[in-house]
Amino acid sequence: MNRVHIKTYGCQMNERDSESVAAGLRARGYAVVDSEADADIVLLNTCSVRDQAEQKAIGKAWELGREDARRAKPRRMLGILGCMAQNRGADLLDRLPDLDLIVGTQKIHRVPDFLDALIAQNRALGPKPATLIDLDAEAGSQNAIRDHGPDRKISAFVSVMQGCDMKCAYCIVPKTRGAERARPMGDIVREVESLAASGTREVTLLGQIVNRYGAREFPVVDGKSPFVQLLERIHAIPGIARIRYTSPHPVAFRDDLAAAHRDLEKLCPQINLPLQAGSDRVLRAMNRAYTVDGYRRIVRKLREARPDLWISSDIIVGFPGETDEDFGQTRAMFEEVGFDMAYVFKYSVRSGTPAEPEGDPVPESVKEERNRVLLELLEKQSLRRHRELVGTDQEILVEGRARKGEGMLEGRTPGGRKTHFAGPERLVGELVRVRITGATVTALSGEVVVAE
Ligand code: 5AD
Ligand code: SF4
């Protein structure tokens, strides 16, 4: 009764939370399995950022329950963790009465304790234990996401903070993840050192507004924000070859971070800088507190610091009140910045957010069309930039075997573009020079350059 499968929805923060839960479970003697069919316990680590994300997880939970009934096998235990657990709490039981566990974002590290307790109660052979629900806030919970699995990870996520104090009108995250809390810098540095000792070469620092890291807790030193101080300390760790971070907020973007992109060579020339909308009117309605021109200035500074920068963005189409003219401005900005990658989202009303009272006035068909227009532009822009790399040599950090193709390896360029090429397994974890020979919208391919 101790094989656990964890399925993760949503953002990288959730991926990281799931990894940490898996490490905690292994330490308690649970086996973490890849397939839900093999599992006695299934945990869904959920996302609430759009209705679709919630519906996916609810659908999955429902299907699992039905499958168990059909196979007349002893019921698997089922838990809902993370953002949707926090957002909906006990209301989930209306749709999913058989849930064993509902655990909010600040209690996720307690999952091993909760499962131990549930299993002990099940053994006691009484009636099925009541659903265990814990959605409480917990002081210091940001410090609990630090354990990694036993496997060597070439590229690892490191959570540096939790929560968010902004009030973007569309966003449920402040409700699901609570107030902004930073981990102490020393703890993060130690975590990265221990990752490096186990063979990690690249870290991606995660935070809801990662460039606000420690803004309330730690002082500015020599004109450098706590986030830039953290970048410098991680930069000094031997073995770490590459540093990335996601996602920054334009409002908290200062010159010290642009300078870090110039001065810290391990800091990769890649950034996901959410624009959300290219119209000042819509930005104001979204409560984003920057202007299109302010955004433009940040991009200019970043490109001055790193001319080879790859820039991606998050965009929402169909926010309440977004007119054709507003969207036209978003589209123009999309082309002007020339995003190499982007995540385009159709607006989804979230309960309890500042924009909820506005409803959802932009028709689905209009959102669909705006979404299509941006994705079409994106394909063109990505492909163009990828093709520019054909014929050049790129330094690739080899992350592992490619999923497809005998003898193929997979890695990334400094700009974060996935690259496939043939090579021996021993190159995993190495930085190798690869001549790019092919490009698609989503990936590159090439050949290892053998030093003469
Ligand atoms: N509807 C659509 N997209 C949203 N996002 C956040 N909230 C919503 C919403 N209610 C998008 C934003 C954010 C990304 C993680 O998800 O673009 O940057
Ligand atoms: Fe991540 Fe936000 Fe989704 Fe929570 S709601 S999983 S923080 S994207």
Short mmCIF file of C-alpha atoms and ligand atoms in Angstrom, two decimals:
data_model
loop_
_atom_site.label_atom_id
_atom_site.label_comp_id
_atom_site.label_asym_id
_atom_site.label_seq_id
_atom_site.Cartn_x
_atom_site.Cartn_y
_atom_site.Cartn_z
CA MET A 1 0.00 0.00 0.00
CA ASN A 2 2.87 2.40 -0.57
CA ARG A 3 3.25 3.01 -4.27
CA VAL A 4 2.53 6.66 -5.02
CA HIS A 5 2.01 8.35 -8.35
CA ILE A 6 2.12 12.16 -8.49
CA LYS A 7 0.62 13.95 -11.48
CA THR A 8 1.47 17.61 -11.82
CA TYR A 9 -0.50 20.38 -13.51
CA GLY A 10 0.45 24.03 -14.00
CA CYS A 11 3.68 25.90 -13.55
CA GLN A 12 7.30 25.04 -12.79
CA MET A 13 6.71 25.96 -9.18
CA ASN A 14 4.27 23.06 -9.06
CA GLU A 15 6.79 20.74 -10.73
CA ARG A 16 9.27 21.68 -8.08
CA ASP A 17 6.75 21.18 -5.25
CA SER A 18 5.96 17.71 -6.62
CA GLU A 19 9.65 16.77 -6.77
CA SER A 20 10.06 17.83 -3.19
CA VAL A 21 6.99 15.82 -2.09
CA ALA A 22 8.36 12.80 -3.97
CA ALA A 23 11.71 13.12 -2.18
CA GLY A 24 9.90 13.34 1.18
CA LEU A 25 7.83 10.26 0.37
CA ARG A 26 10.88 8.23 -0.68
CA ALA A 27 12.61 9.15 2.55
CA ARG A 28 9.63 7.58 4.38
CA GLY A 29 9.80 4.34 2.44
CA TYR A 30 7.16 5.05 -0.18
CA ALA A 31 7.88 4.05 -3.76
CA VAL A 32 7.23 6.83 -6.26
CA VAL A 33 5.97 5.23 -9.49
CA ASP A 34 5.62 6.62 -13.01
CA SER A 35 2.31 5.08 -13.87
CA GLU A 36 -0.99 5.70 -12.14
CA ALA A 37 -2.06 2.13 -12.99
CA ASP A 38 0.68 0.79 -10.69
CA ALA A 39 -0.13 3.12 -7.84
CA ASP A 40 -1.98 2.53 -4.58
CA ILE A 41 -2.06 6.25 -3.99
CA VAL A 42 -2.53 8.94 -6.66
CA LEU A 43 -1.79 12.58 -5.85
CA LEU A 44 -2.83 15.33 -8.25
CA ASN A 45 -0.81 18.51 -7.73
CA THR A 46 -3.16 21.02 -9.25
CA CYS A 47 -3.31 24.48 -10.84
CA SER A 48 -6.05 27.12 -10.66
CA VAL A 49 -4.70 29.77 -12.96
CA ARG A 50 -7.37 29.09 -15.59
CA ASP A 51 -10.65 27.23 -15.38
CA GLN A 52 -9.39 24.73 -17.94
CA ALA A 53 -6.51 23.72 -15.66
CA GLU A 54 -8.94 23.01 -12.81
CA GLN A 55 -11.34 21.10 -15.06
CA LYS A 56 -8.51 18.87 -16.29
CA ALA A 57 -7.58 17.78 -12.78
CA ILE A 58 -11.20 17.31 -11.72
CA GLY A 59 -11.80 15.21 -14.83
CA LYS A 60 -8.77 13.09 -14.00
CA ALA A 61 -9.87 12.55 -10.39
CA TRP A 62 -13.33 11.57 -11.52
CA GLU A 63 -12.02 9.14 -14.10
CA LEU A 64 -9.70 7.47 -11.56
CA GLY A 65 -12.63 6.90 -9.20
CA ARG A 66 -14.72 5.38 -11.98
CA GLU A 67 -11.90 3.15 -13.14
CA ASP A 68 -11.42 1.76 -9.64
CA ALA A 69 -15.12 1.00 -9.37
CA ARG A 70 -15.12 -0.68 -12.75
CA ARG A 71 -12.15 -2.86 -12.00
CA ALA A 72 -13.62 -3.65 -8.60
CA LYS A 73 -10.14 -3.39 -7.21
CA PRO A 74 -9.48 -2.01 -3.77
CA ARG A 75 -9.85 1.68 -4.18
CA ARG A 76 -6.70 3.68 -4.73
CA MET A 77 -6.25 6.53 -2.34
CA LEU A 78 -6.67 9.86 -4.05
CA GLY A 79 -5.38 13.27 -2.98
CA ILE A 80 -5.72 16.76 -4.43
CA LEU A 81 -2.78 19.03 -3.62
CA GLY A 82 -1.73 22.56 -4.41
CA CYS A 83 -3.51 25.53 -5.91
CA MET A 84 -6.94 24.01 -6.64
CA ALA A 85 -7.01 22.39 -3.20
CA GLN A 86 -6.31 25.82 -1.72
CA ASN A 87 -8.83 27.55 -3.98
CA ARG A 88 -11.75 25.14 -3.60
CA GLY A 89 -11.06 23.28 -0.38
CA ALA A 90 -13.90 21.15 0.93
CA ASP A 91 -16.13 22.24 -2.00
CA LEU A 92 -14.20 19.69 -4.04
CA LEU A 93 -16.11 17.01 -2.15
CA ASP A 94 -19.35 18.05 -3.91
CA ARG A 95 -17.91 16.74 -7.15
CA LEU A 96 -15.43 14.23 -5.75
CA PRO A 97 -16.89 12.78 -2.54
CA ASP A 98 -14.33 9.97 -2.32
CA LEU A 99 -11.23 12.14 -1.97
CA ASP A 100 -8.93 11.01 0.82
CA LEU A 101 -6.77 14.08 1.01
CA ILE A 102 -7.03 17.80 0.22
CA VAL A 103 -3.79 19.68 0.93
CA GLY A 104 -3.19 23.38 0.29
CA THR A 105 -0.05 25.03 -1.04
CA GLN A 106 1.53 25.79 2.33
CA LYS A 107 1.05 22.27 3.70
CA ILE A 108 2.29 20.28 0.78
CA HIS A 109 5.49 19.18 2.59
CA ARG A 110 3.29 17.46 5.18
CA VAL A 111 1.92 14.99 2.62
CA PRO A 112 4.09 12.09 3.90
CA ASP A 113 2.72 12.61 7.44
CA PHE A 114 -0.84 12.75 6.14
CA LEU A 115 -0.44 9.56 4.11
CA ASP A 116 1.12 7.75 7.07
CA ALA A 117 -1.88 8.75 9.17
CA LEU A 118 -4.43 7.72 6.55
CA ILE A 119 -2.77 4.36 6.02
CA ALA A 120 -2.70 3.69 9.76
CA GLN A 121 -6.42 4.50 9.97
CA ASN A 122 -7.19 2.27 7.00
CA ARG A 123 -5.37 -0.59 8.69
CA ALA A 124 -7.52 -0.13 11.75
CA LEU A 125 -10.34 -1.54 9.58
CA GLY A 126 -12.98 0.84 10.80
CA PRO A 127 -15.18 2.86 8.45
CA LYS A 128 -13.32 4.71 5.68
CA PRO A 129 -11.52 7.62 7.34
CA ALA A 130 -12.94 11.08 6.70
CA THR A 131 -11.22 13.22 4.08
CA LEU A 132 -8.15 14.81 5.59
CA ILE A 133 -8.15 18.51 4.72
CA ASP A 134 -5.39 20.98 5.54
CA LEU A 135 -5.40 24.39 3.90
CA ASP A 136 -3.83 26.42 6.68
CA ALA A 137 -1.09 28.92 6.17
CA GLU A 138 2.17 27.85 7.78
CA ALA A 139 4.92 30.23 8.79
CA GLY A 140 8.17 29.25 7.11
CA SER A 141 6.55 26.95 4.55
CA GLN A 142 8.67 28.61 1.84
CA ASN A 143 11.65 26.89 3.45
CA ALA A 144 10.13 23.43 3.11
CA ILE A 145 10.59 23.05 -0.65
CA ARG A 146 14.26 22.10 -0.73
CA ASP A 147 14.57 18.31 -1.08
CA HIS A 148 15.59 16.76 -4.37
CA GLY A 149 15.45 13.17 -5.54
CA PRO A 150 18.41 10.80 -5.63
CA ASP A 151 18.89 11.01 -9.39
CA ARG A 152 21.46 13.32 -10.89
CA LYS A 153 19.66 16.23 -12.48
CA ILE A 154 21.71 18.15 -15.02
CA SER A 155 19.25 21.02 -14.87
CA ALA A 156 17.36 21.64 -11.64
CA PHE A 157 14.67 24.03 -10.43
CA VAL A 158 15.25 25.84 -7.17
CA SER A 159 12.38 27.57 -5.42
CA VAL A 160 13.62 30.82 -3.86
CA MET A 161 10.35 32.25 -2.58
CA GLN A 162 6.64 31.57 -2.34
CA GLY A 163 3.55 33.67 -2.77
CA CYS A 164 2.80 37.04 -4.28
CA ASP A 165 1.67 40.43 -2.97
CA MET A 166 0.73 41.99 -6.30
CA LYS A 167 -2.87 42.41 -7.22
CA CYS A 168 -3.02 41.69 -10.93
CA ALA A 169 -6.73 41.89 -11.61
CA TYR A 170 -6.99 38.51 -13.37
CA CYS A 171 -4.82 36.45 -11.09
CA ILE A 172 -5.72 33.86 -8.48
CA VAL A 173 -2.15 33.24 -7.31
CA PRO A 174 -2.20 35.61 -4.31
CA LYS A 175 -5.24 33.63 -3.13
CA THR A 176 -3.74 30.19 -3.74
CA ARG A 177 -0.13 30.83 -2.78
CA GLY A 178 -0.48 33.46 -0.08
CA ALA A 179 1.76 36.38 0.79
CA GLU A 180 5.27 36.80 -0.59
CA ARG A 181 7.89 35.02 1.53
CA ALA A 182 11.57 34.64 0.65
CA ARG A 183 13.87 31.83 1.69
CA PRO A 184 17.11 32.89 3.40
CA MET A 185 19.90 33.39 0.87
CA GLY A 186 22.27 31.03 2.70
CA ASP A 187 19.75 28.15 2.48
CA ILE A 188 19.35 28.63 -1.25
CA VAL A 189 23.11 28.81 -1.78
CA ARG A 190 23.58 25.58 0.22
CA GLU A 191 20.88 23.86 -1.83
CA VAL A 192 22.59 24.85 -5.07
CA GLU A 193 25.99 23.77 -3.71
CA SER A 194 24.63 20.37 -2.85
CA LEU A 195 22.99 20.09 -6.29
CA ALA A 196 26.32 21.01 -7.88
CA ALA A 197 28.07 18.35 -5.79
CA SER A 198 25.65 15.75 -7.17
CA GLY A 199 26.32 16.79 -10.76
CA THR A 200 23.81 19.55 -11.51
CA ARG A 201 25.20 22.04 -14.04
CA GLU A 202 22.27 24.42 -14.48
CA VAL A 203 19.77 25.92 -12.05
CA THR A 204 16.57 27.81 -12.73
CA LEU A 205 15.51 30.01 -9.83
CA LEU A 206 11.77 30.04 -9.34
CA GLY A 207 9.55 32.66 -7.79
CA GLN A 208 6.16 34.16 -8.57
CA ILE A 209 7.93 37.49 -9.04
CA VAL A 210 11.43 36.23 -8.82
CA ASN A 211 13.15 39.59 -9.24
CA ARG A 212 11.37 40.81 -6.10
CA TYR A 213 13.17 38.06 -4.17
CA GLY A 214 13.81 39.23 -0.62
CA ALA A 215 12.79 42.82 -1.40
CA ARG A 216 11.06 43.08 1.96
CA GLU A 217 13.38 40.88 4.00
CA PHE A 218 16.90 41.82 2.90
CA PRO A 219 18.64 45.15 2.26
CA VAL A 220 19.98 46.56 -0.99
CA VAL A 221 23.81 46.36 -0.86
CA ASP A 222 26.02 48.50 -3.12
CA GLY A 223 22.99 49.35 -5.24
CA LYS A 224 22.26 45.65 -5.73
CA SER A 225 18.88 44.16 -4.94
CA PRO A 226 18.69 40.93 -2.90
CA PHE A 227 17.87 39.07 -6.13
CA VAL A 228 21.05 40.26 -7.84
CA GLN A 229 23.04 39.46 -4.68
CA LEU A 230 21.60 35.95 -4.82
CA LEU A 231 22.53 35.63 -8.51
CA GLU A 232 26.09 36.66 -7.69
CA ARG A 233 26.41 34.12 -4.90
CA ILE A 234 25.12 31.34 -7.11
CA HIS A 235 27.39 32.50 -9.90
CA ALA A 236 30.36 31.88 -7.59
CA ILE A 237 29.48 28.19 -7.04
CA PRO A 238 31.93 25.96 -8.93
CA GLY A 239 30.28 23.30 -11.06
CA ILE A 240 27.25 25.45 -11.86
CA ALA A 241 27.66 26.50 -15.49
CA ARG A 242 24.33 28.12 -16.20
CA ILE A 243 21.77 30.14 -14.28
CA ARG A 244 18.25 30.99 -15.38
CA TYR A 245 15.30 32.46 -13.51
CA THR A 246 11.56 32.74 -14.01
CA SER A 247 9.48 34.85 -13.99
CA PRO A 248 10.38 38.48 -13.36
CA HIS A 249 7.84 41.32 -13.23
CA PRO A 250 8.54 44.50 -15.23
CA VAL A 251 7.57 46.61 -12.22
CA ALA A 252 10.43 45.22 -10.14
CA PHE A 253 12.99 45.35 -12.95
CA ARG A 254 15.94 47.62 -12.11
CA ASP A 255 19.21 48.49 -13.79
CA ASP A 256 21.15 46.22 -11.42
CA LEU A 257 19.49 43.18 -13.02
CA ALA A 258 20.26 44.39 -16.54
CA ALA A 259 23.86 44.91 -15.40
CA ALA A 260 23.93 41.36 -14.00
CA HIS A 261 23.06 40.11 -17.47
CA ARG A 262 26.13 41.94 -18.74
CA ASP A 263 28.50 40.97 -15.91
CA LEU A 264 27.56 37.42 -14.94
CA GLU A 265 28.60 35.13 -17.75
CA LYS A 266 26.79 32.11 -16.30
CA LEU A 267 23.51 34.02 -16.40
CA CYS A 268 21.92 32.74 -19.59
CA PRO A 269 20.80 35.16 -22.32
CA GLN A 270 17.19 34.20 -21.86
CA ILE A 271 14.29 35.83 -20.07
CA ASN A 272 10.57 35.31 -19.79
CA LEU A 273 9.25 38.81 -19.17
CA PRO A 274 5.45 38.78 -19.01
CA LEU A 275 3.92 41.66 -20.98
CA GLN A 276 0.28 40.48 -20.57
CA ALA A 277 -1.03 43.24 -22.87
CA GLY A 278 0.39 45.80 -25.27
CA SER A 279 -2.19 48.49 -24.50
CA ASP A 280 -1.67 50.92 -21.61
CA ARG A 281 -5.40 51.04 -21.03
CA VAL A 282 -5.60 47.28 -20.58
CA LEU A 283 -2.44 47.18 -18.48
CA ARG A 284 -4.01 49.73 -16.16
CA ALA A 285 -7.22 47.70 -15.96
CA MET A 286 -5.12 44.63 -15.19
CA ASN A 287 -3.40 46.60 -12.43
CA ARG A 288 0.02 45.87 -13.88
CA ALA A 289 1.54 49.27 -12.90
CA TYR A 290 3.86 49.66 -15.91
CA THR A 291 3.34 51.08 -19.37
CA VAL A 292 4.15 49.64 -22.76
CA ASP A 293 6.90 52.20 -23.02
CA GLY A 294 8.33 51.17 -19.66
CA TYR A 295 8.40 47.59 -20.90
CA ARG A 296 10.12 48.70 -24.07
CA ARG A 297 12.83 50.44 -22.05
CA ILE A 298 13.55 47.26 -20.06
CA VAL A 299 13.89 45.26 -23.26
CA ARG A 300 16.24 47.88 -24.66
CA LYS A 301 18.46 47.77 -21.55
CA LEU A 302 18.52 43.98 -21.55
CA ARG A 303 19.48 43.87 -25.20
CA GLU A 304 22.22 46.41 -24.61
CA ALA A 305 23.53 44.20 -21.82
CA ARG A 306 23.17 40.95 -23.81
CA PRO A 307 22.68 41.46 -27.55
CA ASP A 308 22.15 37.69 -27.93
CA LEU A 309 19.17 37.70 -25.53
CA TRP A 310 16.20 35.39 -26.19
CA ILE A 311 13.02 36.85 -24.92
CA SER A 312 9.67 35.24 -24.28
CA SER A 313 6.48 36.50 -22.71
CA ASP A 314 3.07 35.73 -21.24
CA ILE A 315 0.12 37.39 -22.96
CA ILE A 316 -3.56 37.31 -22.05
CA VAL A 317 -6.11 37.90 -24.80
CA GLY A 318 -9.72 38.85 -24.14
CA PHE A 319 -9.33 40.58 -20.78
CA PRO A 320 -12.63 42.38 -19.98
CA GLY A 321 -12.86 45.57 -22.03
CA GLU A 322 -10.08 44.64 -24.49
CA THR A 323 -11.13 46.23 -27.78
CA ASP A 324 -9.90 45.48 -31.30
CA GLU A 325 -7.74 48.56 -30.99
CA ASP A 326 -6.21 47.37 -27.70
CA PHE A 327 -5.52 44.00 -29.22
CA GLY A 328 -3.99 45.70 -32.27
CA GLN A 329 -1.50 47.34 -29.91
CA THR A 330 -0.68 44.00 -28.28
CA ARG A 331 -0.10 42.54 -31.68
CA ALA A 332 2.13 45.45 -32.72
CA MET A 333 4.17 45.11 -29.53
CA PHE A 334 4.46 41.37 -30.07
CA GLU A 335 6.07 42.06 -33.43
CA GLU A 336 8.12 45.00 -32.28
CA VAL A 337 9.80 43.10 -29.43
CA GLY A 338 9.93 40.04 -31.66
CA PHE A 339 9.26 37.48 -28.93
CA ASP A 340 11.07 34.23 -29.65
CA MET A 341 8.65 32.30 -27.52
CA ALA A 342 5.39 33.17 -25.84
CA TYR A 343 2.62 31.70 -23.77
CA VAL A 344 -0.67 33.10 -25.01
CA PHE A 345 -3.68 32.63 -22.74
CA LYS A 346 -7.36 33.25 -23.31
CA TYR A 347 -8.72 35.17 -20.35
CA SER A 348 -10.47 33.01 -17.80
CA VAL A 349 -12.52 34.53 -14.95
CA ARG A 350 -11.23 33.41 -11.55
CA SER A 351 -13.29 33.59 -8.39
CA GLY A 352 -12.16 36.07 -5.80
CA THR A 353 -9.93 38.08 -8.17
CA PRO A 354 -10.28 41.87 -8.58
CA ALA A 355 -11.55 41.42 -12.16
CA GLU A 356 -14.20 38.84 -11.27
CA PRO A 357 -17.02 41.44 -11.07
CA GLU A 358 -16.30 42.47 -14.68
CA GLY A 359 -17.43 39.04 -15.82
CA ASP A 360 -16.25 37.70 -19.14
CA PRO A 361 -17.58 40.12 -21.77
CA VAL A 362 -15.21 39.30 -24.66
CA PRO A 363 -16.84 36.49 -26.68
CA GLU A 364 -14.99 33.19 -26.88
CA SER A 365 -14.81 33.44 -30.67
CA VAL A 366 -12.99 36.80 -30.37
CA LYS A 367 -10.53 35.39 -27.84
CA GLU A 368 -10.00 32.42 -30.12
CA GLU A 369 -9.24 34.67 -33.08
CA ARG A 370 -6.83 36.90 -31.11
CA ASN A 371 -5.12 33.80 -29.77
CA ARG A 372 -4.74 32.46 -33.30
CA VAL A 373 -3.28 35.70 -34.62
CA LEU A 374 -0.58 35.77 -31.93
CA LEU A 375 0.28 32.10 -32.31
CA GLU A 376 0.68 32.57 -36.04
CA LEU A 377 3.04 35.50 -35.46
CA LEU A 378 4.92 33.48 -32.90
CA GLU A 379 5.50 30.63 -35.31
CA LYS A 380 6.95 33.02 -37.83
CA GLN A 381 9.14 34.80 -35.29
CA SER A 382 10.42 31.60 -33.63
CA LEU A 383 11.22 29.96 -36.91
CA ARG A 384 13.01 33.05 -38.20
CA ARG A 385 15.21 33.28 -35.11
CA HIS A 386 15.88 29.54 -35.09
CA ARG A 387 16.89 29.64 -38.76
CA GLU A 388 19.39 32.40 -38.02
CA LEU A 389 21.27 29.85 -35.93
CA VAL A 390 21.64 27.35 -38.77
CA GLY A 391 25.32 27.20 -39.71
CA THR A 392 26.51 28.61 -36.37
CA ASP A 393 28.18 26.71 -33.52
CA GLN A 394 26.29 26.75 -30.24
CA GLU A 395 27.38 25.69 -26.80
CA ILE A 396 24.92 23.03 -25.70
CA LEU A 397 24.51 21.74 -22.17
CA VAL A 398 23.68 18.07 -22.72
CA GLU A 399 20.75 17.15 -20.49
CA GLY A 400 20.21 13.53 -21.45
CA ARG A 401 19.11 11.10 -24.10
CA ALA A 402 16.55 12.45 -26.54
CA ARG A 403 13.17 10.82 -26.24
CA LYS A 404 13.18 9.97 -29.93
CA GLY A 405 15.96 8.57 -32.11
CA GLU A 406 18.58 5.91 -31.42
CA GLY A 407 21.82 7.41 -30.06
CA MET A 408 20.38 10.93 -29.97
CA LEU A 409 21.10 13.41 -27.19
CA GLU A 410 19.18 16.44 -26.11
CA GLY A 411 20.33 19.72 -24.64
CA ARG A 412 19.78 23.45 -24.77
CA THR A 413 21.49 26.49 -26.23
CA PRO A 414 22.37 29.36 -23.88
CA GLY A 415 19.14 30.98 -25.10
CA GLY A 416 17.21 27.94 -23.92
CA ARG A 417 16.36 26.38 -27.28
CA LYS A 418 16.07 22.62 -27.28
CA THR A 419 18.66 20.99 -29.55
CA HIS A 420 18.98 17.37 -30.74
CA PHE A 421 22.13 15.70 -32.04
CA ALA A 422 23.85 12.33 -32.15
CA GLY A 423 26.44 11.54 -29.51
CA PRO A 424 27.58 9.14 -26.83
CA GLU A 425 25.93 8.98 -23.42
CA ARG A 426 29.14 10.12 -21.71
CA LEU A 427 28.50 13.66 -22.96
CA VAL A 428 25.51 14.02 -20.63
CA GLY A 429 26.22 16.88 -18.25
CA GLU A 430 28.93 18.33 -20.51
CA LEU A 431 28.97 21.57 -22.44
CA VAL A 432 29.62 20.67 -26.08
CA ARG A 433 29.95 22.65 -29.28
CA VAL A 434 27.25 21.74 -31.74
CA ARG A 435 26.98 22.99 -35.31
CA ILE A 436 23.32 23.76 -35.95
CA THR A 437 22.10 22.17 -39.17
CA GLY A 438 18.32 22.23 -38.84
CA ALA A 439 15.58 24.34 -37.29
CA THR A 440 11.86 23.98 -36.68
CA VAL A 441 9.50 26.28 -34.80
CA THR A 442 10.18 24.48 -31.53
CA ALA A 443 13.67 22.95 -31.73
CA LEU A 444 17.07 22.81 -33.38
CA SER A 445 19.19 19.93 -34.60
CA GLY A 446 22.90 19.67 -35.27
CA GLU A 447 26.18 17.78 -35.08
CA VAL A 448 28.87 17.77 -32.46
CA VAL A 449 31.88 19.79 -33.58
CA VAL A 450 34.97 17.74 -33.00
CA ALA A 451 37.88 19.93 -31.94
CA GLU A 452 40.69 19.84 -34.50
N1 5AD B 1 -6.76 33.99 -17.41
C1 5AD B 1 -5.84 33.75 -18.40
N2 5AD B 1 -4.53 33.74 -18.18
C2 5AD B 1 -4.08 33.96 -16.93
N3 5AD B 1 -2.85 34.01 -16.42
C3 5AD B 1 -2.94 34.25 -15.10
N4 5AD B 1 -4.23 34.37 -14.74
C4 5AD B 1 -4.97 34.20 -15.87
C5 5AD B 1 -6.35 34.22 -16.15
N5 5AD B 1 -7.26 34.46 -15.19
C6 5AD B 1 -1.64 33.85 -17.21
C7 5AD B 1 -0.74 35.07 -17.10
C8 5AD B 1 0.38 34.59 -16.25
C9 5AD B 1 0.46 33.12 -16.61
C10 5AD B 1 1.17 32.27 -15.65
O1 5AD B 1 -0.89 32.76 -16.72
O2 5AD B 1 -0.28 35.40 -18.40
O3 5AD B 1 1.59 35.28 -16.50
FE1 SF4 B 2 1.37 27.74 -10.62
FE2 SF4 B 2 -0.36 29.76 -10.52
FE3 SF4 B 2 -1.15 27.42 -11.47
FE4 SF4 B 2 -0.65 27.74 -8.84
S1 SF4 B 2 -2.26 28.74 -10.02
S2 SF4 B 2 0.02 26.05 -10.16
S3 SF4 B 2 1.03 29.17 -8.89
S4 SF4 B 2 0.37 28.74 -12.39
#
